[in-house]
Structures are given as structure tokens and as C-alpha cells.
Amino acid sequence: MKPFAYERADETARAVSTVAGSHGHATFLGGGTNLVDLMKLGVATPERLVDVTRLPHAEITETKYGGLLIGAAVRNSDLAVHPLVRERYPVLSEAILAGASGQIRNMATIGGNLLQRTRCPYFQDVSKACNKRAPGSGCPARHGEHRELAIIGHSEHCVATHPSDMAVALAALGAEVHVHGGQGLWSIPLTDLHRLPGEMPQRDTILAPEDLITHVELPPLPLARNSRYRKVRDRASFAFALVSLAAAVEVDGGNVADCRIAFGGIAHKPWRARKAEETLRGRPATPDAFGAAADAELADARPLRDNGFKLLLARNLFVRVLTDLVDG
Amino acid sequence: MAEVATRAIGAPVRRIEGRAKVTGAARYAVEHDPGEVAYGWIVQAQVARGKITDIDDAEARSQPGVLHVLWHGNAPRLEEVSDAELAVFQEPRVAYRGQIVAAVVADNPEAAREAARLVRVKVHEEPHDVGLRADHPHLYKPDKVNPSFPSDTDKGDVDAALARAEVTIDHTYSTPAYHNNAMEPHATLARWDGDRLTVYDSNQGAAAHRAPLAKAFGLEPEQVRVLAEHVGGGFGSKGTPRPQMIVAAMLARISGRAVKLPVTRQQMFAFTGYRTPTIQRMRLGATGDGRITAIEHRVFEQTSQIREFAEQAATPTRVMYATDNLRTSHRLVRLDVPTPSWMRAPGECPGMYALESAIDELALAVGIDPIELRIRNDADAEPDSGKPFSSRNLVACLREGADRFGWADRDPRQRQRDGRWFIGSGVAASTYPAYQRDAEATARVQPDGSFRVGIAAADIGTGARTALTQIAADTLGVPVERVRVDIGDSALPRAGVAGGSMGTSSWGAAVAKACEALLAEMERGGSEAHADTKAEIEAKKDLARHAFGAQFAEVRVDGETGEIRVSRLLGVFAAGRIVNPVTARSQFIGGMTMGMGMALFEESVMDRRYGDYLNHDLAQYHVPANADVADIEVAWIEEDDPELNRIGTKGIGEIGIVGTAAAIANAVHHATGLRFRALPIHLDGLVGAGT
Ligand SMILES: Cc1cc2nc3c(=O)[nH]c(=O)nc-3n(C[C@H](O)[C@H](O)[C@H](O)COP(=O)(O)OP(=O)(O)OC[C@H]3O[C@@H](n4cnc5c(N)ncnc54)[C@H](O)[C@@H]3O)c2cc1C
Ligand code: SF4
């Protein structure tokens, strides 16, 4: 493990400038549940860690519009059990609780969860090629072991998936991410935070190294009270999603009045299912309509040799979750 | 032989070292404090086959705190050892990806690890072959299979019987590689005092580890002491020495310090052993009313270039069902892979998956209930050898299990539903040999009237120490609190490894004999006695001795997503006398849970282009989580078998994993109508099965 310096930041601007001035050698540290593992494996080799868990963004507060402002240093466990989250955004609580283990969720922060790296096995093993870790070295997963990897939005350079469950719920809920970066304060929709791999799989997100996530903001969304997260994985707990679905739906007179839907486990980013949402709005809330909407969304999917099962799984999961939500 | 009076034996005595373990007081290998210590780290080969042309360790050596970098160019010469995996740094050849090619010793583990990363290994890479196939041109017949069974057997005329059979089954089943993944990774702490070597090692038998270690370093066994008082599991992978033990001793010698060398979880997937993948062709012939007339079980497996390990997967078929025509065979191929080794119930575990799946297919083909079919084909004598059984209660286990499980209410029709879930149930038999190996023990009465017993046995988390204490207490006629049993030290009287489910039978007999001798000695005014069970074992009758069991599984399969849930598991075992019902239950449910892992989750995945196991950590190599184990029940039929050993035990450590995977696979078939003949059964093939 490469020797590194550690410092605990107590001022946001200082933390950002430390990383900005380090020429890429310093990195923010959240709970460390992903970054420290990657350092032990030699995948991440920062020279300085700037611990951002004591910065003043560790609270969950209600916004004046009736949404929630969630500090990036809030622990995953605390967010999952927050009464307002449970009441207004159950999909978010369920998604977090479907991820990792109790111990990991106690350590993991919201910022770190969003920026956790792919679980592609080649990425985690420095003795092997991987375009994401070592740009230009190749993507052995594409023709190798990719059963758990992407079916949509991938490129010839990378077929990895984003592993976060929480991010899928946040994508469905239309969350905004607040950033304190080298260029000041800005924010973007969560669905624009993560990238598709394209020609630059080494970049998971649009953030620069010194861009610190300070908050995630949830808009008020009454329909999210009727929302759900369902995750399909290889064992009953403590495994990453093969496919997951976050959905919120409101039905009026047997028709879908409005809905928010996102897939996990199928792409390089949480996959907001906008085509499916559009297809559904105003249509009858029936399994057939749900199936047609899922088909519309997944029409562009290009499964790899060994993960074709994910396509039907994603469709069936979509129909199941929406049907359950509508049936109450 | 005197009857052992039963008081502690059979009682639910709590694990004696339990408190020390949960409070952290119990020390595991590298937790011992030897004073001034240095830390080792291993460097692994990154090609599957080749020759090291040079190792550049300059940068590694220049790191602060680094003491030495060891590799074949500068390592001390070892004496020849029979297991070539232990001949570390003796030659430049790379036999598999992940093999140990260098090691670093430094003042602290961080420096050692970083220096290991900086060692540059230059290799002339050669094309490698890591793919097992049933038609591999280099398949060969090993002289014997583990531990010393014939590779092939052939009784009667299998081909003629198959040709005549009214019903035949011919299917190929396969299992992937599995890694033992004990909770405590392999680890060694080595210290030299002059020419005496002491190692604290995480292993399944201190005495068995001493001899090869002494041999490798050209020492007399008396110059070497191996200690393994507490061990966090092994499941076979710590039954024979692993190379880190040799590396630790080398690093300690070279640095003049005590050296701690822990193996990482990732490294465990390379050089600490695993179960070979298997391809098994099963052919059965039967009459229309389900009497088996022929069985053929052909097994294809891999081993490494440097050591032969032949898993005895077809041997349970030599034991299970009555038939006049029985043929079994094992074929191996040497590949550029790590050496496979023992893993919980080597042989029986994969072999019974194939046999018990094929039996289920036969039951369906002849239209007979699978329990009835097994009862109909129960054997009076060991089918292959013709030897009588000392006891055989397979049928009793099946009947008892059927009662408890509610088998009579089972609707044999497939694809029964509960909403979107398919529900099904399956059954399979279990078996495991009842071995006993000779051992020695001492027993001594202390001035305060308490007793102390010594034997180089191992407790790898099984409860062996507790069972031996119960046996000693009963023999001596005192409460367990008055007896202390010392184990896990090669300086204690010689004993075999914790393996082959024979610990309690082998060590327990020696302990009982020593205690009995002590009582006689005390009559004469003495205070110490020694016993050796060699003679009584040699005098045993030539019988077939095996434990049997029956496993039942109920599964639910989501017809939309394909998710599989094991809603119930029941195992009923006939394994001789049960010394401690609490620790025995743990052994059984532990084995069955591993069997569930084998059925549904576990699989060491290899990318053949690279040649190593890719999913080398516990986030990727899935063992069952608590949430996967819903309702698990264990029962046993106590056997009173006087032909076993003084204690009357058959061994319970391994039988729990045998048959579970077949029971679950059979249940999946009953639930969905789909037969999966390759493990693990992932949901991939079940998505949308209900539509
Ligand atoms: C065995 C295991 C199983 C798991 N299973 C699941 C699962 O099923 N589902 C799931 O969703 N997750 C799972 N996880 C992943 C877990 O959720 C993440 O490790 C965790 O959320 C990361 O949070 P952290 O605070 O520990 O991040 P860290 O490890 O501290 O950081 C991760 C990354 O985020 C960056 N970072 C941290 N905070 C900020 C910030 N405020 N601004 C900018 N950058 C920041 C760091 O620089 C680093 O690059 C699992 C992890 C493990 C080890
Ligand atoms: S899929 Fe992406 S992360 Fe995985 S090996 Fe290819 S480039 Fe690397």
C-alpha cells in the first residue's frame, strides 16, 4: 500500500483548495469503505487523503419547498431511517437498506456512495488490463467475465455498471447534487452526474477531482410516497444488484397520472427510464402497458454474451414493481 | 475395551474456549506476540506459465523499513519436499498464475506490502492451458485417488447391463472450482532460536505440519515446534502445509527476527488450495420397477503441473446403491493452474451431487417416488467391495426425514405455485466414510486432583477440544470442569490432522485410552499415563464403515425474476454416537449451509486468458448470507455401532455438505420442471420461467 498523508478537513473551502492544488495527488475521503479497499488493492494510489466527514454537511434538513437537503457526510444508515425519508421517499430508504451490510452503511457517506467505483472484477485487479483503471490497456470484460455488467449504454471501451443502489433511487426522485468546486458553488441533476463510458471510461462522473459534493437535494414529490425499490441479486442480501428498479407512481382513474422510474445494475450510471415514463403518462395502469413501457425503454439494450438474462429480468422486474405499486 | 460411562458424552456442553474467543482473549496465529517482530509480504506471479528471467528488487529494497527481498536468486536452498508447492524460491519456473515468486520482509506490514508492489518480476511467458474439458487430450489415469483409493473400479459387465436395461439415464453434471474460504486466512508467525524453529500457524494439525517443515529446512523434527491452539476454520485447506509457512520461516531466518506472514483473502484464491472443478458423466440402468442394474460414474478433474491431487469424486458411488454392475473412474489433466486440494468432504461432496441428481432423474423416469427408489436399492453390503457394513441406516434417515419434512403430502407434479412463486421439494442421500487413525495421548493427575490431558489434536472451530474434554471426563469419572485438554501443539503426543471427519474418533479413542491407563496407574500410585491406539486400530475387523444421511430441501422460485429461495432445509444423519449435540448441530448446519452455497452461489470464476480466479474476495465469491438460510433443521438417529472405535463415533464434520446441493437442485427441478446439471444454479436460466 502506497504511503499516504491523512488530514481531517474542518473547512470546506480549505478541503477543496487542498485537493485542487495537489495536481491529482490528493483525494477526498468519506467513510473509506470503497476508497480504502481500492488503496489496499493498489487501484487507487492517492498521496493525501482529505477526510471530509467532519465538514459541516452532516445534517438532513427540510427545505422551504418541502423537499430535503441531505448533507454529503450523512451516513447511509442515518439517511435510510430518517422519518421524513421513510414517509415521503420510501424508495430511497429501501434502496439504501438493500445495499451492502449494516456495518458498511454505518460508515458509508452519501457523497462516497455516489462516487463509489464499479465492481467490475478486472477494474479491481491491477494485474489485469482495464480501460477504466489504465486507459488504453483494453477491456477484458467485454469478451470475458461480464455476467454482472452493463446491457445498455456501454461502449466498446467499457461495459462496467455503477454499483450504487442509493443512486438509483435518487435518480428516480430527480435529486440535485450540490457541488463546491474549484470554480465555486454549482449544482446539477443527479442524472447528469454520472457519465456513460464512451471513449473515456476512466471518468465515472463529470466532476473534477477537486469538486466536493456538499449536499444532495430532493425536490418535493408527493407521488414518491407511493414508491418502491426492488433489487434482484445472486443471494438474499449483501450482494450487488444484477438488476434493480426504483419506481414511484400516481394513478388517477385507472390511468398513470405521473411516474418516476430508474433502473440499477444495467448501465454505467443509474438509468433513469424517461422513455418508459413518457410512454406511461396518461396510459392505463395495466401490466400490458407496463410491459410496453419497459420494452420502449430497453429497445436500445445490447446485452453481452453472458448477460442476456438481464434484459428479460429488467422487463419483468419493471412490470412487477409497477403492478405492485398500483395494486397498493 | 472398557465401556465408556456416559455422562458428559451426549450432553450439550458449551464450547470450552467460547468465552476466550468472543472476548478476543484467544490468540490466533499472527496475533501472538513474540517480542521484536518483522512482517512479511508475498509477491505473486502474474503469468500462468513461464520462466522468471530476472527480478529487479532495487526499488523495493530502497523503501524505508525494508529488510530483505527474497526470491529464487537469493533464497536459501531447501531440502526436497514431497509437495512441490512448498519448494518456494527454488527455481525460476512459474507453474500457475498467483504462485509465490518473491517475498519481502520489513519493519512494518505497510512497508512490506508497498515494497512487494514494487518488486519487478521479469518473466519469459509461455502459452498456457487452464481449461478443463472431458475430451482434453492430456487426460490421464492417476495411480490412486485421494487419499489412497483405486482410480478405477469395474465390477460385473456395465455395458451389457446398460444395453439390457429397461430404463437408462445418461447425463453429465459439472461443478465449478470452489475455494474453502475459512474465516481466518492462512497465516504464520515464525521464529528461530539458534537452529530451533517455532511457528505459530493457522492449521488443522500441528504434528502433521512439523514433519514437512523440518524436512524442508533439514532439521530433526525435535528442532521444530508448531503451535496452532486456536484456528479460525480450515475446511481442508489447512490440512497440509501451505507455502506461506515455508516463506515465513525463510524470512525469519534471513532477517534474524520473528516474522509474521498473513495471507490475504485474494492470495488464498491462488496458493492455499481449492476444490477442483469436476465434469461427471453418470450412466444408470434400471428395470421398469426401479431396480438399479448398472451404474457408471466417470469423473474428469484437474490438477496442477507441480503436484498431483486427485479428488475421489466417484468413490461414494462405490458405497451407495446395490448393483451387480458398477464401474467408476477418475481422469485428471495437468493444467497451468494452482494445485487443488482437500475441501470439505473431498470426493463425496461433488460426487454425490452427480449421483443423487441422476438418481432423482431415474426416479422420474421410472415414475417412482425418489425416497422409495432409494429404499428399493439400498445395499446389504458395500456394493463395490462386498464388505459388510458395520452399520448402515440410510433407510432410517430417509424415513425419519420424510416424516419430519411432511414428504407424504408432497404432490409429485411439477410447477406447483403460490402466486408468482413456484414451490418444489427435493431429497438426496448423504454419506461419508467413518475413518479412524492411530494417535497417542497422555493423561496426568495434578496435585490439586484435577486432570490434564495432552494430544496434538486441532480444534479449528469444530468444538473438538470440548468433545475431547467430555470423553476424558467420562472416562475418568469426573465433571468436565476438572479436566483440561491441551491441543494444538506439535510438542504434545502425536495425532493426525483434523480431516476426514475423524478427529473425535481418532483423538477421542487415544484420550479415552490414556485416561483409562491413568486410572490404572493411579491405583499403583502413579500420576501419569500414555496411550497409543495403533494396535487396536490394526486389530479392527475388515468392515465397510460409513455414516449416512438424508437431506430434504424446499425451494421457492420467483417465476418472473428467477430468484431462488431455499425456504426449508432438513438433514437427518446416522453418524454413530453424537458426543455433543450443540457442537454437532453446528457442524451439520454449517455443512448444509455450505451445501446451499454450492447449489446456488459459490463458484470460483476463471478468465482463461489470464488463468487465475477472478472473483477472489468475499464480495465477489458468494457464500450464503444469513438471509439465505431461512429454516434449517437437523436431526440424527443415534447408532450403537460397536465396530467403530472406543467412542462409537463416525464423524460429523463433512457429511453435512454431502447431498445438500443435489437436494436443492432436485427441488428446483420439482418446482420449475427445469433440470440444471451445472452448478451453481443462478437465476439466469430461470428468469421468466413462469411466463
Ligand atoms: C462488501 C461490500 C458490499 C457492498 N455492497 C453494496 C451494495 O449492495 N449496494 C451499494 O450501493 N453499495 C454497496 N457497497 C458500496 C458502499 O455503498 C460504498 O462503499 C459506500 O457507499 C462508499 O461510501 P464511503 O463514504 O465509504 O466512500 P469512500 O470510500 O470514502 O469514497 C468513495 C469515493 O468517493 C469520493 N468522495 C467521498 N466523499 C466525497 C464528497 N463529499 N465529494 C466528492 N467525493 C467524495 C472519494 O474520494 C472516493 O473516490 C458495498 C461495499 C462493500 C465493501
Ligand atoms: S468493463 Fe470497464 S471497468 Fe471492466 S474491464 Fe472493461 S474497462 Fe475496465
PDB file of C-alpha atoms and ligand atoms in Angstrom, chain A residues 27-37 52 72-73 75-76 95 98-101 104 107-117 119 163-166 207 211-214 231 233 238-241, chain B residues 619, ligand 1:
ATOM      1  CA  THR A  27      -8.450  12.787  -2.768  1.00  0.00           C
ATOM      2  CA  PHE A  28     -11.455  13.281  -0.562  1.00  0.00           C
ATOM      3  CA  LEU A  29     -12.143  10.543   1.938  1.00  0.00           C
ATOM      4  CA  GLY A  30     -15.655   9.718   3.081  1.00  0.00           C
ATOM      5  CA  GLY A  31     -16.297   6.608   5.145  1.00  0.00           C
ATOM      6  CA  GLY A  32     -13.476   4.904   3.265  1.00  0.00           C
ATOM      7  CA  THR A  33     -15.436   1.731   2.605  1.00  0.00           C
ATOM      8  CA  ASN A  34     -14.642   1.840  -1.074  1.00  0.00           C
ATOM      9  CA  LEU A  35     -11.580   4.073  -1.344  1.00  0.00           C
ATOM     10  CA  VAL A  36      -9.539   2.307   1.333  1.00  0.00           C
ATOM     11  CA  ASP A  37     -10.276  -1.079  -0.221  1.00  0.00           C
ATOM     12  CA  VAL A  52     -14.482  15.290   4.586  1.00  0.00           C
ATOM     13  CA  ALA A  72     -22.880  14.662   1.813  1.00  0.00           C
ATOM     14  CA  ALA A  73     -21.302  13.474   5.068  1.00  0.00           C
ATOM     15  CA  ARG A  75     -24.088   8.237   6.903  1.00  0.00           C
ATOM     16  CA  ASN A  76     -26.106   5.903   4.703  1.00  0.00           C
ATOM     17  CA  ALA A  95     -32.647   1.331  -1.770  1.00  0.00           C
ATOM     18  CA  ALA A  98     -30.839  -3.065   0.087  1.00  0.00           C
ATOM     19  CA  GLY A  99     -27.170  -2.179  -0.245  1.00  0.00           C
ATOM     20  CA  ALA A 100     -24.044  -3.529   1.432  1.00  0.00           C
ATOM     21  CA  SER A 101     -24.304  -4.533   5.099  1.00  0.00           C
ATOM     22  CA  ILE A 104     -20.747  -0.701   5.835  1.00  0.00           C
ATOM     23  CA  MET A 107     -19.545   4.048   7.772  1.00  0.00           C
ATOM     24  CA  ALA A 108     -20.541   4.988   4.245  1.00  0.00           C
ATOM     25  CA  THR A 109     -21.405   8.591   3.428  1.00  0.00           C
ATOM     26  CA  ILE A 110     -23.811   9.950   0.857  1.00  0.00           C
ATOM     27  CA  GLY A 111     -21.019  11.589  -1.153  1.00  0.00           C
ATOM     28  CA  GLY A 112     -18.912   8.443  -1.084  1.00  0.00           C
ATOM     29  CA  ASN A 113     -21.826   6.260  -2.041  1.00  0.00           C
ATOM     30  CA  LEU A 114     -22.488   8.328  -5.168  1.00  0.00           C
ATOM     31  CA  LEU A 115     -18.826   8.211  -6.160  1.00  0.00           C
ATOM     32  CA  GLN A 116     -18.087   4.574  -5.387  1.00  0.00           C
ATOM     33  CA  ARG A 117     -16.379   2.828  -8.252  1.00  0.00           C
ATOM     34  CA  ARG A 119     -17.288  -3.640  -9.030  1.00  0.00           C
ATOM     35  CA  PRO A 163     -22.925  -0.278  -8.303  1.00  0.00           C
ATOM     36  CA  SER A 164     -24.873   2.086  -6.091  1.00  0.00           C
ATOM     37  CA  ASP A 165     -28.422   1.282  -5.035  1.00  0.00           C
ATOM     38  CA  MET A 166     -28.995   4.651  -3.401  1.00  0.00           C
ATOM     39  CA  LEU A 207     -16.739  16.040 -11.566  1.00  0.00           C
ATOM     40  CA  ASP A 211     -15.216  19.059  -6.885  1.00  0.00           C
ATOM     41  CA  LEU A 212     -16.621  18.277  -3.484  1.00  0.00           C
ATOM     42  CA  ILE A 213     -20.187  17.102  -3.188  1.00  0.00           C
ATOM     43  CA  THR A 214     -21.703  19.015  -0.287  1.00  0.00           C
ATOM     44  CA  LYS A 231     -33.278  -5.372  -6.119  1.00  0.00           C
ATOM     45  CA  ARG A 233     -29.185 -10.226  -6.815  1.00  0.00           C
ATOM     46  CA  PHE A 238     -25.053  -8.447   0.778  1.00  0.00           C
ATOM     47  CA  ALA A 239     -24.612  -8.660  -2.965  1.00  0.00           C
ATOM     48  CA  PHE A 240     -24.687  -6.032  -5.673  1.00  0.00           C
ATOM     49  CA  ALA A 241     -27.686  -5.733  -7.934  1.00  0.00           C
TER      50      ALA A 241
ATOM     51  CA  ALA B 619     -17.727  -9.590  -2.042  1.00  0.00           C
TER      52      ALA B 619
HETATM   53  C1  LIG C   1     -18.542  -5.806   0.606  1.00  0.00           C
HETATM   54  C2  LIG C   1     -19.262  -4.595   0.116  1.00  0.00           C
HETATM   55  C3  LIG C   1     -20.552  -4.718  -0.368  1.00  0.00           C
HETATM   56  C4  LIG C   1     -21.226  -3.586  -0.818  1.00  0.00           C
HETATM   57  N1  LIG C   1     -22.482  -3.751  -1.309  1.00  0.00           N
HETATM   58  C5  LIG C   1     -23.132  -2.659  -1.798  1.00  0.00           C
HETATM   59  C6  LIG C   1     -24.432  -2.753  -2.366  1.00  0.00           C
HETATM   60  O1  LIG C   1     -25.022  -3.839  -2.398  1.00  0.00           O
HETATM   61  N2  LIG C   1     -25.013  -1.652  -2.854  1.00  0.00           N
HETATM   62  C7  LIG C   1     -24.392  -0.429  -2.816  1.00  0.00           C
HETATM   63  O2  LIG C   1     -24.978   0.539  -3.246  1.00  0.00           O
HETATM   64  N3  LIG C   1     -23.164  -0.306  -2.301  1.00  0.00           N
HETATM   65  C8  LIG C   1     -22.528  -1.390  -1.795  1.00  0.00           C
HETATM   66  N4  LIG C   1     -21.274  -1.249  -1.294  1.00  0.00           N
HETATM   67  C9  LIG C   1     -20.581   0.010  -1.508  1.00  0.00           C
HETATM   68  C10 LIG C   1     -20.816   1.030  -0.452  1.00  0.00           C
HETATM   69  O3  LIG C   1     -22.103   1.549  -0.570  1.00  0.00           O
HETATM   70  C11 LIG C   1     -19.780   2.113  -0.705  1.00  0.00           C
HETATM   71  O4  LIG C   1     -18.515   1.596  -0.389  1.00  0.00           O
HETATM   72  C12 LIG C   1     -20.029   3.346   0.140  1.00  0.00           C
HETATM   73  O5  LIG C   1     -21.279   3.894  -0.113  1.00  0.00           O
HETATM   74  C13 LIG C   1     -18.963   4.381  -0.140  1.00  0.00           C
HETATM   75  O6  LIG C   1     -19.100   5.438   0.777  1.00  0.00           O
HETATM   76  P1  LIG C   1     -17.850   5.961   1.621  1.00  0.00           P
HETATM   77  O7  LIG C   1     -18.292   7.162   2.346  1.00  0.00           O
HETATM   78  O8  LIG C   1     -17.275   4.894   2.439  1.00  0.00           O
HETATM   79  O9  LIG C   1     -16.902   6.357   0.429  1.00  0.00           O
HETATM   80  P2  LIG C   1     -15.325   6.415   0.325  1.00  0.00           P
HETATM   81  O10 LIG C   1     -14.800   5.051   0.162  1.00  0.00           O
HETATM   82  O11 LIG C   1     -14.774   7.226   1.432  1.00  0.00           O
HETATM   83  O12 LIG C   1     -15.179   7.232  -1.002  1.00  0.00           O
HETATM   84  C14 LIG C   1     -15.613   6.757  -2.254  1.00  0.00           C
HETATM   85  C15 LIG C   1     -15.243   7.796  -3.316  1.00  0.00           C
HETATM   86  O13 LIG C   1     -15.987   8.963  -3.129  1.00  0.00           O
HETATM   87  C16 LIG C   1     -15.138  10.102  -3.007  1.00  0.00           C
HETATM   88  N5  LIG C   1     -15.819  11.004  -2.083  1.00  0.00           N
HETATM   89  C17 LIG C   1     -16.253  10.710  -0.829  1.00  0.00           C
HETATM   90  N6  LIG C   1     -16.957  11.738  -0.334  1.00  0.00           N
HETATM   91  C18 LIG C   1     -16.961  12.704  -1.295  1.00  0.00           C
HETATM   92  C19 LIG C   1     -17.543  14.008  -1.386  1.00  0.00           C
HETATM   93  N7  LIG C   1     -18.259  14.521  -0.397  1.00  0.00           N
HETATM   94  N8  LIG C   1     -17.350  14.706  -2.507  1.00  0.00           N
HETATM   95  C20 LIG C   1     -16.626  14.198  -3.526  1.00  0.00           C
HETATM   96  N9  LIG C   1     -16.057  12.994  -3.487  1.00  0.00           N
HETATM   97  C21 LIG C   1     -16.238  12.253  -2.395  1.00  0.00           C
HETATM   98  C22 LIG C   1     -13.828   9.565  -2.552  1.00  0.00           C
HETATM   99  O14 LIG C   1     -12.768  10.374  -2.944  1.00  0.00           O
HETATM  100  C23 LIG C   1     -13.792   8.230  -3.258  1.00  0.00           C
HETATM  101  O15 LIG C   1     -13.349   8.373  -4.569  1.00  0.00           O
HETATM  102  C24 LIG C   1     -20.589  -2.338  -0.793  1.00  0.00           C
HETATM  103  C25 LIG C   1     -19.301  -2.220  -0.304  1.00  0.00           C
HETATM  104  C26 LIG C   1     -18.637  -3.315   0.151  1.00  0.00           C
HETATM  105  C27 LIG C   1     -17.255  -3.166   0.688  1.00  0.00           C
END
